[in-house]
XYZ file of C-alpha atoms in Angstrom:
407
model
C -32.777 -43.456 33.245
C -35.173 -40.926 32.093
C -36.765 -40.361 34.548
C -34.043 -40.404 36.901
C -31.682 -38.444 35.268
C -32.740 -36.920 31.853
C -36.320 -35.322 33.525
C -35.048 -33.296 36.208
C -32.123 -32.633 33.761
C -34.487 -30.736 31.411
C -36.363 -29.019 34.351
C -32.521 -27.901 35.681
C -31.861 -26.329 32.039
C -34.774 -24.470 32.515
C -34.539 -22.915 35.569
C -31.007 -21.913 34.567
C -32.414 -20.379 31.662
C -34.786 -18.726 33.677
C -32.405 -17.744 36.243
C -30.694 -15.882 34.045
C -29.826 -12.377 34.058
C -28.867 -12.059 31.034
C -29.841 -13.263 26.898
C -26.508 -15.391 27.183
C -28.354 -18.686 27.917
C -27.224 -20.027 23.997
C -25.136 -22.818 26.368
C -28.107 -23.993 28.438
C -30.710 -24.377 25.339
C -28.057 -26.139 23.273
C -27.965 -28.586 26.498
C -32.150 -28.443 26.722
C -32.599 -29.529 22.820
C -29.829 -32.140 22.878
C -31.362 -33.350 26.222
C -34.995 -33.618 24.332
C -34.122 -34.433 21.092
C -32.100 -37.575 22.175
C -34.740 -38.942 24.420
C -37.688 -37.766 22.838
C -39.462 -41.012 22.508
C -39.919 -40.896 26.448
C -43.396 -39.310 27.342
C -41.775 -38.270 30.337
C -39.219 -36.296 29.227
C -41.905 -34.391 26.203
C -44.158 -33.941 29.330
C -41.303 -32.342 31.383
C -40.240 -29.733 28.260
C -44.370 -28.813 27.963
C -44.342 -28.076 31.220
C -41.285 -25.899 31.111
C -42.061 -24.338 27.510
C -43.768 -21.416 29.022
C -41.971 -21.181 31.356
C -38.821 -19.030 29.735
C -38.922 -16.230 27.569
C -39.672 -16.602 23.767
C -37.062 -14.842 22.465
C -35.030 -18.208 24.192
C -35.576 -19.857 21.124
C -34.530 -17.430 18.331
C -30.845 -18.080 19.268
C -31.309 -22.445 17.944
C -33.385 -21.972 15.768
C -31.166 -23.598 13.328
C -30.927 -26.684 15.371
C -34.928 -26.967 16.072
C -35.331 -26.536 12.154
C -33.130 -29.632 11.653
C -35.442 -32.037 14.009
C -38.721 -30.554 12.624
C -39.533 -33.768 11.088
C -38.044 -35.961 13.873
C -40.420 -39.331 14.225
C -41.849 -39.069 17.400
C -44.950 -37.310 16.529
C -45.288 -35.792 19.916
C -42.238 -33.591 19.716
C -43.023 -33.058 15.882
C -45.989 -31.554 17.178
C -44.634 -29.055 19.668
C -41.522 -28.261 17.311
C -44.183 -26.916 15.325
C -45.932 -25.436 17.893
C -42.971 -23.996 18.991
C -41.620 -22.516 15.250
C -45.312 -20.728 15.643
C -44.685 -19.200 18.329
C -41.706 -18.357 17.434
C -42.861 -16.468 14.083
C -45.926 -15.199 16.080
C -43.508 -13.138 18.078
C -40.794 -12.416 15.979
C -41.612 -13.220 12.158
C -38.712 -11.497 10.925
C -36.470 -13.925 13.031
C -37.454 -16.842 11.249
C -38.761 -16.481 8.367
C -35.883 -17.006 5.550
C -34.834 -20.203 7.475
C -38.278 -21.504 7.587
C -38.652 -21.303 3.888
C -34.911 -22.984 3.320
C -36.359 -26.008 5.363
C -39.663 -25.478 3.027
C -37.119 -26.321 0.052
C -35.457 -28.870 1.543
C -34.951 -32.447 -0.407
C -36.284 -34.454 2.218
C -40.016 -34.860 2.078
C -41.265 -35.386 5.699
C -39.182 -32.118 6.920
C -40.266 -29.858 3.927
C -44.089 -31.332 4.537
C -43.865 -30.108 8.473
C -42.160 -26.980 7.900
C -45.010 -25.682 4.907
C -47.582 -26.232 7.700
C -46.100 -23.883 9.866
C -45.489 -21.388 7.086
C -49.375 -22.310 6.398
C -50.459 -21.091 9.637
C -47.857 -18.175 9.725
C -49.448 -16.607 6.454
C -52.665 -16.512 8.256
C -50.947 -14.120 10.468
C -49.143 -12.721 8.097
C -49.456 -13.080 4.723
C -48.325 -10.488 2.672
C -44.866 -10.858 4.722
C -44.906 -14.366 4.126
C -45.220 -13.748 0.239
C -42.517 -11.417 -0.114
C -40.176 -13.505 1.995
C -40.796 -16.346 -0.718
C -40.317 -13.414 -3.631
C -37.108 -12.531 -2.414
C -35.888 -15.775 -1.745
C -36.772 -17.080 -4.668
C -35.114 -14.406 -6.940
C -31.948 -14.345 -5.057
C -31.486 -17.768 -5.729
C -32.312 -17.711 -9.254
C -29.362 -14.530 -9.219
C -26.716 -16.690 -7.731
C -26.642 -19.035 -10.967
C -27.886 -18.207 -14.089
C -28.909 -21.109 -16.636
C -25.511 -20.717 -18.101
C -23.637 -21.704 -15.177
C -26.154 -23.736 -14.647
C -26.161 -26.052 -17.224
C -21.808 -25.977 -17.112
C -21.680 -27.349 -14.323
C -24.489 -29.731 -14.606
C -23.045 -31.098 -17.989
C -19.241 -31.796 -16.006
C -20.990 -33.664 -13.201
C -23.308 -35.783 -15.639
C -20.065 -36.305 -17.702
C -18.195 -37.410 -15.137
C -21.286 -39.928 -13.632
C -21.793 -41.528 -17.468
C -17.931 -41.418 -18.394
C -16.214 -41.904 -15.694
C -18.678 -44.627 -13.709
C -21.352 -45.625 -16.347
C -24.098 -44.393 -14.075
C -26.869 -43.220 -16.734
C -29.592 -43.095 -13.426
C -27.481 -40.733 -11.778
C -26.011 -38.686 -14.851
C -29.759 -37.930 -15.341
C -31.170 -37.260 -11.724
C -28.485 -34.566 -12.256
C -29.876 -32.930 -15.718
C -33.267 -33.860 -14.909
C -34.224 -31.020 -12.820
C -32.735 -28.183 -15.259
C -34.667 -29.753 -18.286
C -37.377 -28.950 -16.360
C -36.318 -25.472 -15.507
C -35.322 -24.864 -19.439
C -39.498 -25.837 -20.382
C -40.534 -22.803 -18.024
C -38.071 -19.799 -18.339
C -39.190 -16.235 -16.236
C -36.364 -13.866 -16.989
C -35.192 -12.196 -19.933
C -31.834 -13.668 -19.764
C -33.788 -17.214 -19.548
C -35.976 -16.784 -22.608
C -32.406 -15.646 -24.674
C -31.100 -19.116 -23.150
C -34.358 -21.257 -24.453
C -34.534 -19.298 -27.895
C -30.249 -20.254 -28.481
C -30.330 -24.013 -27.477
C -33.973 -25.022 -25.815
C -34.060 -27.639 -29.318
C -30.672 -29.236 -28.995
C -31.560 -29.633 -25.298
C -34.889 -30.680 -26.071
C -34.063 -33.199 -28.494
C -31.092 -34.842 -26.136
C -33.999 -35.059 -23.162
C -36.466 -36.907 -25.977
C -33.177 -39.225 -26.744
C -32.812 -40.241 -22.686
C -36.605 -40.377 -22.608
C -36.469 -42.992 -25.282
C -33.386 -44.911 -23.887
C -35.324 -45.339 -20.491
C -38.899 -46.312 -21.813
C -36.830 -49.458 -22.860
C -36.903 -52.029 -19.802
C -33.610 -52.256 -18.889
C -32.151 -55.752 -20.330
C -32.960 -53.888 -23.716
C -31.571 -50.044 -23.142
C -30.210 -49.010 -26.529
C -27.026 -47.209 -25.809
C -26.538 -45.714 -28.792
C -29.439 -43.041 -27.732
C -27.249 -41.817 -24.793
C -24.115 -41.537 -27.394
C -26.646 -39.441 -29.145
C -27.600 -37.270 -26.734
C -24.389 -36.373 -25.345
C -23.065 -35.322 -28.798
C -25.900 -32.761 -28.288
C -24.831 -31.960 -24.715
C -21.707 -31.296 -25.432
C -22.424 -28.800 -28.463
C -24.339 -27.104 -25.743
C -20.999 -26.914 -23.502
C -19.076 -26.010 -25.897
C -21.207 -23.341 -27.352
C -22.442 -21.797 -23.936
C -18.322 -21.743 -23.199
C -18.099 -19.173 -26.085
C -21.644 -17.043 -26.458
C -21.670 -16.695 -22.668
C -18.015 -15.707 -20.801
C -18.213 -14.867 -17.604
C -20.170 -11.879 -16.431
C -18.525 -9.228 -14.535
C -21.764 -7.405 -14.017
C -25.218 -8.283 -14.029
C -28.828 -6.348 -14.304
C -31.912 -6.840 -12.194
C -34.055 -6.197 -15.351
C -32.934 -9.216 -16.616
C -31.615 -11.571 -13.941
C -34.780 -10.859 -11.233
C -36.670 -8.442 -12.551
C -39.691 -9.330 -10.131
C -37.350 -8.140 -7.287
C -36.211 -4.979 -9.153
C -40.085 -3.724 -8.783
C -39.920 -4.117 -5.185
C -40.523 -0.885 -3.093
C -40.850 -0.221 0.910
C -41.394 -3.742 1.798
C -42.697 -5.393 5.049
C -39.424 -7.316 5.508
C -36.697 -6.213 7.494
C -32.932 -6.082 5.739
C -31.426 -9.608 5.525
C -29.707 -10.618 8.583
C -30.547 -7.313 10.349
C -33.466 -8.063 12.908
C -33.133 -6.918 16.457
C -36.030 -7.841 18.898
C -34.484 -4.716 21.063
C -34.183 -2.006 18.313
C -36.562 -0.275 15.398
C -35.953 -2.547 12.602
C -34.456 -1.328 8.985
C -37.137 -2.611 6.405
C -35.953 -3.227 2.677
C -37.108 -0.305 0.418
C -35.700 -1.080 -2.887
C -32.659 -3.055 -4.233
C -29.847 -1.750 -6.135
C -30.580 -2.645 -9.870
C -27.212 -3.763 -10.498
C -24.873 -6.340 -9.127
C -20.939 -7.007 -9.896
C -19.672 -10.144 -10.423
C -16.507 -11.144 -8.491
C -14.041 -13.214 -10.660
C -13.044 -15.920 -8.112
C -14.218 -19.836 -8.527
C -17.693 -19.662 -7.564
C -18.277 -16.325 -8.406
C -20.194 -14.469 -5.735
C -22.453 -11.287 -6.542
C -21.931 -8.496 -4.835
C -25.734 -6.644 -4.165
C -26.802 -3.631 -2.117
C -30.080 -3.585 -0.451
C -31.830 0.199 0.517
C -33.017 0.297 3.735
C -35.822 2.326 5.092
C -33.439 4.543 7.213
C -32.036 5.637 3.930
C -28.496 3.730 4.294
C -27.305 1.393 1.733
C -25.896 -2.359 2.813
C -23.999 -4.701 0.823
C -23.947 -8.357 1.004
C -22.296 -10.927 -0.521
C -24.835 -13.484 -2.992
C -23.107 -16.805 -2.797
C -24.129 -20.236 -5.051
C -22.800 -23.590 -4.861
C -22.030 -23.361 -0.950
C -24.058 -23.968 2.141
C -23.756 -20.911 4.032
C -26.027 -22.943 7.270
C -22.185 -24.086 8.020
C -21.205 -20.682 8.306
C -24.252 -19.733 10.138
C -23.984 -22.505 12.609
C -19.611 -20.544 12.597
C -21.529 -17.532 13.711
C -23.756 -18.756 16.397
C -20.374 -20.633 17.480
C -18.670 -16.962 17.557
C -21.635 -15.653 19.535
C -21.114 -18.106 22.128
C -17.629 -17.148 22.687
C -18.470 -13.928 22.745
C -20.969 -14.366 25.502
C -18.019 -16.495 27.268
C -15.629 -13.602 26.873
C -17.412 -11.214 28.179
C -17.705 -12.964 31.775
C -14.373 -12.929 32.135
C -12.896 -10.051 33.671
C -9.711 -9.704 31.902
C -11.051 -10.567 28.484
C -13.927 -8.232 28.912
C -11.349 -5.663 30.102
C -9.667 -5.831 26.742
C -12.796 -6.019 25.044
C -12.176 -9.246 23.401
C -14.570 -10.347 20.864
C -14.663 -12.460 17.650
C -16.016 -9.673 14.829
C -19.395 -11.285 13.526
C -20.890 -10.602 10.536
C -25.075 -11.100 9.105
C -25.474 -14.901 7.188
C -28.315 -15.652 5.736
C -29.197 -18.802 4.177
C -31.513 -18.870 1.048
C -31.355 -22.892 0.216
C -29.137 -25.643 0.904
C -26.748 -24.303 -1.947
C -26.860 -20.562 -1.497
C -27.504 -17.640 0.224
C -26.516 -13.735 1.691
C -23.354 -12.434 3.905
C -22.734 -9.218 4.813
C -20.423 -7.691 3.417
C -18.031 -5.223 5.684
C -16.118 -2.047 4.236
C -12.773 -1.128 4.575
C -11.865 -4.955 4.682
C -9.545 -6.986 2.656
C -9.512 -10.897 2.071
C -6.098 -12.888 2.957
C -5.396 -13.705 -0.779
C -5.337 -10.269 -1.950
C -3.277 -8.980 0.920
C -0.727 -11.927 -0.063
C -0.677 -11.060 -3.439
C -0.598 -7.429 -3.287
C 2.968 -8.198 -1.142
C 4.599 -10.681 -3.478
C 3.392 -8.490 -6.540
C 5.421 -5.289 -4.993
C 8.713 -7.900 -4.038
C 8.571 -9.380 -7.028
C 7.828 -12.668 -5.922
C 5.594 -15.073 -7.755
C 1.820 -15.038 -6.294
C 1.502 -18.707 -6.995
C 4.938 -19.596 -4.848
C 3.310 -22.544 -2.923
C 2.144 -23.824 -6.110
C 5.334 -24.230 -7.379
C 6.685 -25.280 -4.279
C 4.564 -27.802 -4.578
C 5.382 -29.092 -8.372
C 9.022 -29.519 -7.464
C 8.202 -32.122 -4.925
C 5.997 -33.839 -6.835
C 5.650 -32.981 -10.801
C 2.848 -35.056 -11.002
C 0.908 -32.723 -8.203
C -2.104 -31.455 -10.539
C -3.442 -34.671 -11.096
C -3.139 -36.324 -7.827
């Protein structure tokens, strides 16, 4: 079958690609990786995409390169190899394209992927290392912006509750705090050090009580020690829940102040890279950013650029924005559809797209448009001037079922 059907398959995707007039080929490489990636453990078809990988333009790949980041540590070592060959390339061409996804996959969970990815960042800072550094600065810091150690530690203490009280799990309660006692023994930021100073002991003696519960081999766990700990926990909670309400603003100086110091950097503006245009660089960042009062609470951030215009983004935590960069790429693609029509591209039809860029697997930037409004402020701005209750489906909702909170 492959090499009947899935060989001259990949050598029809591309000469299509090839073939075409245009950078609107997203359809046909989508077709090409799945094509490859399903039968990569057939020499044949590995042989057929080396043959045809110089054979189309680079700038082919910057348009997946979300989907080749996700097989970079496939199994067949073959097409490991040239996915990092490729990624090289890539970045040899167009560093800018690449780099901030490269270093999400660097800080991915899974070992093998995170391994293969590093070595292509290795070989990329030989090129070009002082962009490679400050991509890894501001990544870094943005990520330590979008939750601060006292969110941090909230929200870590409700899911460790919930795995100890609610399912007796004591292995996963602590694979959950584990990680942020770690974080607490090596503070960087101002706002970190005023953290350790107010409750580094109480959280330093709870850690000694789980260290002590888990030396014991398990038959002979003392579960008292956990009791203990958790009365320390929660004095935490219940003490960050007061010292620490929710910012509404937030300083550089103390937040990222390694970022603050930044000036006229080699990286272009998050999101903004054009292989056809002169590219904006980052000169400095705005040292403040406000604090939006909705669930997650997103930052919003402005970013200089070296024409001299300002743009805002969006800093978002606790969500993987790769979804809504895979939406994007999705929009593109329609767009590229719409465009061939004749009557769509006669009333300019297009879905509005707007810069994502992932920092981690929990966070990351979106630009940010002016002169727009979300849906639940337009909705509430309307029932607020009819006098009608902004909640309304809420309540809706209670008298059909009074028992709707807690379903």
């Amino acid at each position: 079958m492959a090499k009947n059907h899935v060989v001259p398959a990949v050598h029809g995707f591309f000469r299509a690609i090839q073939l075409s007039k245009s950078d609107t080929t997203l359809q046909d490489t989508l077709r090409l990786l799945t094509a490859w990636f399903d039968y990569c453990e057939f020499e044949s078809v590995s042989q057929a995409v080396r043959d045809g990988y110089n054979s189309v333009s680079i700038r082919t790949w910057l348009q997946v390169i979300p989907q080749i980041l996700a097989r970079v540590h496939i199994k067949a070592e073959s097409t490991r190899r040239l996915v990092q060959q490729l990624l090289v390339e890539v970045g040899k061409s167009h560093p800018h394209a690449i780099m901030f996804s490269l270093y999400v996959a660097a800080r991915s969970e899974h070992a093998e992927r995170s391994h293969s990815v590093k070595d292509v960042l290795a070989k990329l800072h030989d090129m070009y290392p002082e962009l490679v550094e400050q991509t890894e600065l501001v990544s870094r810091e943005l990520i330590r912006i979008t939750l601060l150690f006292p969110e941090m530690w909230q929200e870590a203490l409700r899911n460790a509750s919930l795995c100890y009280y609610g399912h007796k799990d004591v292995v996963e309660m602590m694979k959950i705090l584990r990680p942020l006692h770690k974080r607490v023994r090596n503070p960087e930021t101002l706002r970190e050090y005023h953290f350790v100073q107010m409750f580094g002991s109480d959280l330093a003696a709870a850690e000694e009580h789980m260290n002590q519960y888990f030396s014991a081999d398990s038959a002979h766990r003392n579960e008292a020690l956990v009791q203990q700990a958790w009365e320390l926990y929660y004095v935490v909670f219940r003490r960050i829940e007061k010292m620490f309400p929710r910012p509404t603003s937030l300083a550089l100086k103390d937040t990222a102040p390694t970022i603050l110091q930044c000036r006229d950097m080699e990286l272009v503006v998050p999101g903004m890279y054009n292989p056809d245009a002169e590219n904006v660089y980052i000169a400095s960042f705005d040292p403040n950013l406000y604090v939006y009062p909705s669930k997650q609470h997103p930052r919003r951030m402005y970013i200089y650029g070296s024409n001299g215009n300002q743009y805002t983004f969006l800093l978002k935590g606790r969500e993987d924005l790769r979804q809504d960069e895979r939406s994007m790429q999705l929009f593109g693609l329609i767009n590229s559809l719409l465009s061939k029509d004749s009557e769509t591209a006669r009333r300019s039809l297009t879905i509005e797209r707007f810069p994502v860029v992932p920092l981690s697997s929990n966070s990351g930037l979106i630009g940010f448009y002016s002169n727009c409004e979300n849906i639940n402020n337009i909705v509430r701005y309307y029932r607020e001037s009819h006098n009608q209750p902004v909640n309304l489906e809420q309540r809706m909702a209670l008298q059909f079922s009074p028992n709707w909170d807690t379903l």
